[in-house]
């Protein structure tokens, strides 16, 4: 054994081959943390001096190769300034260059994921052999940064500029077959043949059959493009990628600019250009927010897995009550992810609608080549339509998804409880009705909780798992386990009107209604909030949700929180509801809707709406864009703070992620609490004080005032 560390080890094989193995102790995956970087430096010290080594084989002892850098270390590094960021990059850049310059060939065996710094390490090796399960890519732009360990330098020189631009700008994972096609890897073999194939390749290099030195020369030289080719390729790429990414996500275009600036440079000078580009992006609020989201996602995943471990059994069979669009969506998602599900309705018409929804979604996956026709058939076979409760005593979890009516839900829940096993968990997919209230008529309220999916089920990642007053830990655990099995992001919250997301969303919509009341054009508000980063403005959102649904939810909120959410005026939402304009479902809401060429409802201006809203407008005021944004965002932020104070949600991270996943809150802002941190709690409180006369929703809670007074943040 040449070297034995806590992340790396080096052993000598016959024929002068050294094997470098990544195996980070105490972690399920390999990553380039400070320990791994330091140990790699020690390993290279040994290899450079070794007189008996003629070739280097690189392997992983885990099921993956290297998932990338340790992102949890980014916060402290990014906060230390550009020089420190560049210095942080330099240590491993020196490692990778030394690896590339070893006096003998290197071959890496890529098993599983090689992402970010993991792929950059592989690009520093002479040859790359992958197994069929490998996934490779440079996802840094998804974190608001760019590759920093040679990705923008080596990838275009290995695979060509077009591939480098596509892979780096999109930040996607790519399968082994795709990587082989574009020459990012040199061969793809079955997993059991990977080590032998990599060894054989290395032996061919050592024997002089493969010219590894020519490859090194190519990677260390300028790009092989003349001036005209370079200008056309880069300018076209910047325009296209810039339009796709949008102004709120500068990293993809910055990566292209770095490649362009380094195109006529050698390796070392090009790496310096990349490092400067990385540092520039690392110091942006966008990077801090997106890195924060990544870390929050890890927290959510750990909490969900922790809950799942507490469940008394795995979810083997599920059922959904109510087979409409929502029920069909739940059945589709469950079956797609491999959990068989009964889909029950009281009428064949409902069953047909649910099956039609599942069939439509599956057909789209087949069209996009994400499923074969045979796989689609397998998924459909996992959906069992039912008009009775036969077999429900064998079900592990039942999701009730009938109409949002308390009396109907209570009746269905009581009936279902009498038909299932004594340990079956029943969950209600209610968006507003109290779980404690719905549990009142149940014999086993400890087996009951909320499981709030967001529409459309197949697209929206969030599931709120709601604990009622008598809900047991096991019911929560089994429900979280089911959400995990469905590929969703479960967040456990306490029971209250609207739970977490709707309780916070409707104050935002109340802010919108007050602006319209005060004479602000709803289309101006929509455009402004979309520019701020929301996927759609509040008026458009209301049309998508359904005006009738919003009216119902607003009443629930007003009854639950009369001091803040009771209105003393007829809102624009009420006016449209009275006029029968229910949004997309009726093809008329704030906007009119008609199907586009793809069969999707497209919004067009509806001049007649101005007349409908006219009677509810109480003034005509001049207001700045900044004040419109403030009046929209303050109610959401103050209510989310109250939810955290009351323990409705446990952590600021979960609260922020619930809004990113459940409402489309702009990811580049990191969540409501990270947004407050970015502007400062005192600045937010001053902003709220300016509009405090608008009511309690515009008054900062005491906890937020305390943060301002003590210069504290939600995130340390």
Short mmCIF file of N, CA and C in Angstrom, two decimals, residues 311-433:
data_model
loop_
_atom_site.label_atom_id
_atom_site.label_comp_id
_atom_site.label_asym_id
_atom_site.label_seq_id
_atom_site.Cartn_x
_atom_site.Cartn_y
_atom_site.Cartn_z
N UNK A 311 -41.29 4.54 9.81
CA UNK A 311 -42.55 3.89 9.38
C UNK A 311 -42.54 2.42 9.75
N UNK A 312 -43.71 1.90 10.14
CA UNK A 312 -43.79 0.50 10.57
C UNK A 312 -43.74 -0.47 9.40
N UNK A 313 -43.95 0.01 8.19
CA UNK A 313 -43.89 -0.87 7.02
C UNK A 313 -43.66 -0.05 5.77
N UNK A 314 -43.18 -0.70 4.73
CA UNK A 314 -43.06 -0.05 3.44
C UNK A 314 -44.43 0.00 2.78
N UNK A 315 -44.60 0.96 1.90
CA UNK A 315 -45.87 1.09 1.19
C UNK A 315 -45.86 0.13 0.01
N UNK A 316 -46.64 -0.96 0.15
CA UNK A 316 -46.72 -1.95 -0.92
C UNK A 316 -47.89 -1.73 -1.84
N UNK A 317 -49.01 -1.25 -1.26
CA UNK A 317 -50.21 -0.97 -2.06
C UNK A 317 -50.88 0.28 -1.52
N UNK A 318 -51.35 1.11 -2.44
CA UNK A 318 -52.02 2.35 -2.07
C UNK A 318 -53.40 2.40 -2.71
N UNK A 319 -54.17 3.41 -2.33
CA UNK A 319 -55.48 3.63 -2.94
C UNK A 319 -55.77 5.12 -2.93
N UNK A 320 -56.55 5.57 -3.90
CA UNK A 320 -57.00 6.95 -3.94
C UNK A 320 -58.51 6.95 -4.10
N UNK A 321 -59.18 7.79 -3.33
CA UNK A 321 -60.63 7.91 -3.38
C UNK A 321 -60.97 9.18 -4.14
N UNK A 322 -61.72 9.03 -5.23
CA UNK A 322 -62.02 10.16 -6.10
C UNK A 322 -61.12 10.09 -7.31
N UNK A 323 -61.72 9.85 -8.46
CA UNK A 323 -60.91 9.53 -9.66
C UNK A 323 -60.98 10.63 -10.71
N UNK A 324 -61.07 11.87 -10.27
CA UNK A 324 -61.08 12.96 -11.24
C UNK A 324 -59.68 13.29 -11.71
N UNK A 325 -59.46 14.56 -12.08
CA UNK A 325 -58.15 14.98 -12.56
C UNK A 325 -57.09 14.80 -11.47
N UNK A 326 -57.43 15.23 -10.24
CA UNK A 326 -56.48 15.10 -9.13
C UNK A 326 -56.24 13.64 -8.78
N UNK A 327 -57.32 12.87 -8.64
CA UNK A 327 -57.18 11.45 -8.32
C UNK A 327 -56.43 10.70 -9.40
N UNK A 328 -56.72 11.03 -10.66
CA UNK A 328 -56.01 10.40 -11.77
C UNK A 328 -54.53 10.75 -11.76
N UNK A 329 -54.23 12.00 -11.39
CA UNK A 329 -52.84 12.43 -11.30
C UNK A 329 -52.09 11.70 -10.19
N UNK A 330 -52.74 11.51 -9.05
CA UNK A 330 -52.13 10.78 -7.94
C UNK A 330 -51.91 9.32 -8.34
N UNK A 331 -52.92 8.72 -8.97
CA UNK A 331 -52.79 7.32 -9.41
C UNK A 331 -51.65 7.17 -10.42
N UNK A 332 -51.59 8.10 -11.35
CA UNK A 332 -50.51 8.08 -12.36
C UNK A 332 -49.14 8.13 -11.69
N UNK A 333 -48.97 9.09 -10.77
CA UNK A 333 -47.66 9.27 -10.14
C UNK A 333 -47.26 8.05 -9.32
N UNK A 334 -48.22 7.49 -8.60
CA UNK A 334 -47.95 6.31 -7.78
C UNK A 334 -47.55 5.13 -8.67
N UNK A 335 -48.34 4.88 -9.70
CA UNK A 335 -48.07 3.74 -10.58
C UNK A 335 -46.77 3.93 -11.35
N UNK A 336 -46.50 5.16 -11.79
CA UNK A 336 -45.28 5.44 -12.53
C UNK A 336 -44.04 5.10 -11.71
N UNK A 337 -44.12 5.37 -10.40
CA UNK A 337 -42.98 5.14 -9.52
C UNK A 337 -42.99 3.73 -8.92
N UNK A 338 -43.91 2.88 -9.39
CA UNK A 338 -43.85 1.47 -9.01
C UNK A 338 -44.71 1.04 -7.86
N UNK A 339 -45.57 1.93 -7.33
CA UNK A 339 -46.45 1.55 -6.22
C UNK A 339 -47.85 1.29 -6.78
N UNK A 340 -48.33 0.03 -6.79
CA UNK A 340 -49.67 -0.27 -7.31
C UNK A 340 -50.73 0.50 -6.52
N UNK A 341 -51.78 0.92 -7.21
CA UNK A 341 -52.78 1.77 -6.56
C UNK A 341 -54.18 1.44 -7.07
N UNK A 342 -55.11 1.37 -6.13
CA UNK A 342 -56.53 1.28 -6.49
C UNK A 342 -57.06 2.70 -6.66
N UNK A 343 -57.85 2.90 -7.68
CA UNK A 343 -58.45 4.21 -7.92
C UNK A 343 -59.96 4.05 -7.86
N UNK A 344 -60.55 4.50 -6.74
CA UNK A 344 -61.98 4.27 -6.52
C UNK A 344 -62.79 5.53 -6.75
N UNK A 345 -63.95 5.34 -7.35
CA UNK A 345 -64.91 6.42 -7.50
C UNK A 345 -66.30 5.83 -7.35
N UNK A 346 -67.29 6.70 -7.17
CA UNK A 346 -68.65 6.20 -7.01
C UNK A 346 -69.35 6.00 -8.35
N UNK A 347 -68.73 6.50 -9.43
CA UNK A 347 -69.36 6.41 -10.76
C UNK A 347 -68.32 6.05 -11.81
N UNK A 348 -68.74 5.29 -12.80
CA UNK A 348 -67.85 4.90 -13.88
C UNK A 348 -67.31 6.12 -14.63
N UNK A 349 -68.11 7.17 -14.68
CA UNK A 349 -67.67 8.40 -15.36
C UNK A 349 -66.41 8.95 -14.72
N UNK A 350 -66.38 8.91 -13.38
CA UNK A 350 -65.20 9.38 -12.67
C UNK A 350 -63.99 8.50 -12.94
N UNK A 351 -64.21 7.19 -12.93
CA UNK A 351 -63.14 6.24 -13.24
C UNK A 351 -62.57 6.52 -14.62
N UNK A 352 -63.46 6.72 -15.58
CA UNK A 352 -63.02 6.98 -16.95
C UNK A 352 -62.18 8.25 -17.03
N UNK A 353 -62.59 9.28 -16.27
CA UNK A 353 -61.85 10.53 -16.27
C UNK A 353 -60.46 10.34 -15.67
N UNK A 354 -60.38 9.60 -14.56
CA UNK A 354 -59.09 9.36 -13.93
C UNK A 354 -58.16 8.56 -14.81
N UNK A 355 -58.69 7.51 -15.45
CA UNK A 355 -57.88 6.70 -16.35
C UNK A 355 -57.44 7.50 -17.57
N UNK A 356 -58.33 8.36 -18.04
CA UNK A 356 -58.00 9.21 -19.18
C UNK A 356 -56.85 10.15 -18.84
N UNK A 357 -56.88 10.71 -17.62
CA UNK A 357 -55.81 11.60 -17.18
C UNK A 357 -54.48 10.85 -17.12
N UNK A 358 -54.49 9.65 -16.52
CA UNK A 358 -53.26 8.86 -16.43
C UNK A 358 -52.76 8.47 -17.82
N UNK A 359 -53.68 8.07 -18.69
CA UNK A 359 -53.32 7.67 -20.05
C UNK A 359 -52.71 8.83 -20.84
N UNK A 360 -53.29 10.01 -20.66
CA UNK A 360 -52.79 11.21 -21.35
C UNK A 360 -51.36 11.53 -20.92
N UNK A 361 -51.12 11.48 -19.61
CA UNK A 361 -49.79 11.79 -19.10
C UNK A 361 -48.76 10.75 -19.55
N UNK A 362 -49.17 9.49 -19.57
CA UNK A 362 -48.25 8.43 -20.00
C UNK A 362 -47.97 8.52 -21.50
N UNK A 363 -48.99 8.86 -22.26
CA UNK A 363 -48.80 8.99 -23.71
C UNK A 363 -47.79 10.08 -24.03
N UNK A 364 -47.81 11.16 -23.26
CA UNK A 364 -46.84 12.23 -23.47
C UNK A 364 -45.42 11.75 -23.19
N UNK A 365 -45.28 10.89 -22.18
CA UNK A 365 -43.95 10.36 -21.87
C UNK A 365 -43.46 9.44 -22.99
N UNK A 366 -44.39 8.70 -23.58
CA UNK A 366 -44.01 7.83 -24.71
C UNK A 366 -43.60 8.69 -25.90
N UNK A 367 -44.36 9.76 -26.17
CA UNK A 367 -44.03 10.67 -27.27
C UNK A 367 -42.64 11.28 -27.10
N UNK A 368 -42.28 11.55 -25.85
CA UNK A 368 -40.98 12.17 -25.57
C UNK A 368 -39.88 11.14 -25.37
N UNK A 369 -40.23 9.88 -25.62
CA UNK A 369 -39.28 8.76 -25.52
C UNK A 369 -38.74 8.58 -24.11
N UNK A 370 -39.55 8.96 -23.12
CA UNK A 370 -39.19 8.71 -21.73
C UNK A 370 -39.73 7.36 -21.25
N UNK A 371 -40.64 6.80 -22.04
CA UNK A 371 -41.20 5.48 -21.76
C UNK A 371 -41.41 4.76 -23.09
N UNK A 372 -41.33 3.44 -23.05
CA UNK A 372 -41.73 2.66 -24.22
C UNK A 372 -43.22 2.34 -24.08
N UNK A 373 -43.81 1.91 -25.16
CA UNK A 373 -45.23 1.54 -25.12
C UNK A 373 -45.45 0.40 -24.14
N UNK A 374 -44.50 -0.54 -24.09
CA UNK A 374 -44.63 -1.67 -23.16
C UNK A 374 -44.56 -1.19 -21.71
N UNK A 375 -43.66 -0.25 -21.45
CA UNK A 375 -43.55 0.30 -20.08
C UNK A 375 -44.81 1.07 -19.71
N UNK A 376 -45.40 1.76 -20.68
CA UNK A 376 -46.66 2.45 -20.43
C UNK A 376 -47.74 1.45 -20.02
N UNK A 377 -47.78 0.32 -20.70
CA UNK A 377 -48.75 -0.71 -20.36
C UNK A 377 -48.54 -1.23 -18.95
N UNK A 378 -47.28 -1.39 -18.55
CA UNK A 378 -46.99 -1.86 -17.19
C UNK A 378 -47.48 -0.86 -16.15
N UNK A 379 -47.28 0.42 -16.43
CA UNK A 379 -47.74 1.45 -15.48
C UNK A 379 -49.26 1.42 -15.37
N UNK A 380 -49.94 1.37 -16.49
CA UNK A 380 -51.41 1.34 -16.46
C UNK A 380 -51.93 0.11 -15.72
N UNK A 381 -51.21 -0.99 -15.85
CA UNK A 381 -51.63 -2.22 -15.15
C UNK A 381 -51.49 -2.09 -13.64
N UNK A 382 -50.69 -1.13 -13.18
CA UNK A 382 -50.56 -0.91 -11.74
C UNK A 382 -51.67 -0.03 -11.19
N UNK A 383 -52.54 0.49 -12.08
CA UNK A 383 -53.71 1.27 -11.65
C UNK A 383 -54.94 0.37 -11.74
N UNK A 384 -55.54 0.09 -10.60
CA UNK A 384 -56.71 -0.80 -10.57
C UNK A 384 -57.98 0.02 -10.32
N UNK A 385 -58.81 0.23 -11.33
CA UNK A 385 -60.05 0.99 -11.13
C UNK A 385 -61.02 0.21 -10.25
N UNK A 386 -61.78 0.91 -9.42
CA UNK A 386 -62.69 0.23 -8.50
C UNK A 386 -63.91 1.10 -8.22
N UNK A 387 -65.05 0.44 -8.18
CA UNK A 387 -66.30 1.11 -7.79
C UNK A 387 -66.74 0.68 -6.40
N UNK A 388 -66.03 -0.29 -5.80
CA UNK A 388 -66.33 -0.77 -4.45
C UNK A 388 -65.05 -0.77 -3.62
N UNK A 389 -65.21 -1.14 -2.36
CA UNK A 389 -64.07 -1.19 -1.44
C UNK A 389 -63.45 -2.59 -1.36
N UNK A 390 -63.75 -3.44 -2.30
CA UNK A 390 -63.17 -4.79 -2.28
C UNK A 390 -61.64 -4.71 -2.28
N UNK A 391 -61.02 -5.41 -1.34
CA UNK A 391 -59.56 -5.45 -1.26
C UNK A 391 -58.94 -4.30 -0.51
N UNK A 392 -59.73 -3.36 -0.01
CA UNK A 392 -59.17 -2.21 0.70
C UNK A 392 -58.59 -2.59 2.06
N UNK A 393 -58.94 -3.79 2.55
CA UNK A 393 -58.36 -4.22 3.82
C UNK A 393 -56.89 -4.62 3.67
N UNK A 394 -56.40 -4.66 2.42
CA UNK A 394 -55.00 -5.00 2.16
C UNK A 394 -54.17 -3.77 1.78
N UNK A 395 -54.77 -2.60 1.90
CA UNK A 395 -54.11 -1.37 1.47
C UNK A 395 -53.32 -0.76 2.63
N UNK A 396 -52.13 -0.23 2.32
CA UNK A 396 -51.27 0.37 3.35
C UNK A 396 -51.61 1.84 3.61
N UNK A 397 -52.00 2.55 2.55
CA UNK A 397 -52.35 3.96 2.71
C UNK A 397 -53.42 4.32 1.70
N UNK A 398 -54.40 5.10 2.15
CA UNK A 398 -55.50 5.57 1.29
C UNK A 398 -55.44 7.09 1.25
N UNK A 399 -55.45 7.65 0.05
CA UNK A 399 -55.48 9.10 -0.11
C UNK A 399 -56.87 9.51 -0.56
N UNK A 400 -57.54 10.29 0.26
CA UNK A 400 -58.87 10.80 -0.10
C UNK A 400 -58.70 12.06 -0.93
N UNK A 401 -59.30 12.08 -2.14
CA UNK A 401 -59.15 13.22 -3.04
C UNK A 401 -60.50 13.59 -3.65
N UNK A 402 -61.55 13.62 -2.81
CA UNK A 402 -62.87 14.00 -3.30
C UNK A 402 -63.01 15.51 -3.21
N UNK A 403 -64.20 16.03 -3.53
CA UNK A 403 -64.40 17.48 -3.62
C UNK A 403 -64.08 18.17 -2.30
N UNK A 404 -63.65 19.42 -2.39
CA UNK A 404 -63.23 20.20 -1.22
C UNK A 404 -64.46 20.71 -0.46
N UNK A 405 -65.17 19.75 0.13
CA UNK A 405 -66.39 20.05 0.89
C UNK A 405 -66.30 19.28 2.21
N UNK A 406 -66.33 19.96 3.35
CA UNK A 406 -66.12 19.28 4.63
C UNK A 406 -67.10 18.13 4.89
N UNK A 407 -68.37 18.34 4.58
CA UNK A 407 -69.36 17.29 4.85
C UNK A 407 -69.11 16.07 3.98
N UNK A 408 -68.82 16.29 2.70
CA UNK A 408 -68.56 15.17 1.80
C UNK A 408 -67.30 14.43 2.24
N UNK A 409 -66.26 15.18 2.56
CA UNK A 409 -65.01 14.55 2.97
C UNK A 409 -65.21 13.73 4.25
N UNK A 410 -65.90 14.29 5.23
CA UNK A 410 -66.13 13.56 6.48
C UNK A 410 -66.87 12.25 6.24
N UNK A 411 -67.87 12.30 5.38
CA UNK A 411 -68.65 11.09 5.09
C UNK A 411 -67.79 10.05 4.39
N UNK A 412 -67.01 10.47 3.41
CA UNK A 412 -66.15 9.54 2.67
C UNK A 412 -65.08 8.95 3.57
N UNK A 413 -64.49 9.78 4.42
CA UNK A 413 -63.44 9.30 5.32
C UNK A 413 -63.97 8.27 6.30
N UNK A 414 -65.13 8.54 6.87
CA UNK A 414 -65.72 7.59 7.82
C UNK A 414 -66.04 6.27 7.13
N UNK A 415 -66.59 6.35 5.93
CA UNK A 415 -66.91 5.13 5.18
C UNK A 415 -65.64 4.35 4.86
N UNK A 416 -64.60 5.06 4.41
CA UNK A 416 -63.35 4.39 4.06
C UNK A 416 -62.72 3.72 5.28
N UNK A 417 -62.78 4.41 6.44
CA UNK A 417 -62.18 3.85 7.65
C UNK A 417 -62.82 2.51 8.01
N UNK A 418 -64.11 2.37 7.74
CA UNK A 418 -64.81 1.12 8.08
C UNK A 418 -64.46 -0.02 7.13
N UNK A 419 -63.81 0.29 6.02
CA UNK A 419 -63.51 -0.74 5.01
C UNK A 419 -62.04 -1.15 4.99
N UNK A 420 -61.18 -0.39 5.66
CA UNK A 420 -59.75 -0.68 5.59
C UNK A 420 -59.29 -1.42 6.84
N UNK A 421 -58.02 -1.87 6.81
CA UNK A 421 -57.47 -2.54 7.97
C UNK A 421 -57.28 -1.60 9.14
N UNK A 422 -57.11 -2.15 10.34
CA UNK A 422 -57.03 -1.32 11.54
C UNK A 422 -55.75 -0.48 11.57
N UNK A 423 -54.75 -0.86 10.79
CA UNK A 423 -53.51 -0.08 10.79
C UNK A 423 -53.33 0.74 9.52
N UNK A 424 -54.31 0.70 8.61
CA UNK A 424 -54.20 1.48 7.37
C UNK A 424 -54.20 2.98 7.68
N UNK A 425 -53.29 3.69 7.06
CA UNK A 425 -53.24 5.14 7.21
C UNK A 425 -54.15 5.76 6.15
N UNK A 426 -54.95 6.72 6.57
CA UNK A 426 -55.81 7.47 5.65
C UNK A 426 -55.33 8.91 5.64
N UNK A 427 -55.14 9.46 4.46
CA UNK A 427 -54.66 10.84 4.33
C UNK A 427 -55.61 11.61 3.43
N UNK A 428 -55.92 12.84 3.81
CA UNK A 428 -56.80 13.68 3.00
C UNK A 428 -55.99 14.65 2.16
N UNK A 429 -56.30 14.66 0.88
CA UNK A 429 -55.68 15.64 -0.02
C UNK A 429 -56.50 16.92 -0.02
N UNK A 430 -56.67 17.50 1.16
CA UNK A 430 -57.37 18.76 1.25
C UNK A 430 -56.37 19.90 1.16
N UNK A 431 -56.79 21.01 0.60
CA UNK A 431 -55.89 22.15 0.48
C UNK A 431 -56.13 23.19 1.57
N UNK A 432 -57.27 23.08 2.27
CA UNK A 432 -57.59 24.13 3.25
C UNK A 432 -58.27 23.62 4.52
N UNK A 433 -58.97 22.50 4.46
CA UNK A 433 -59.83 22.10 5.59
C UNK A 433 -58.99 21.48 6.70
#
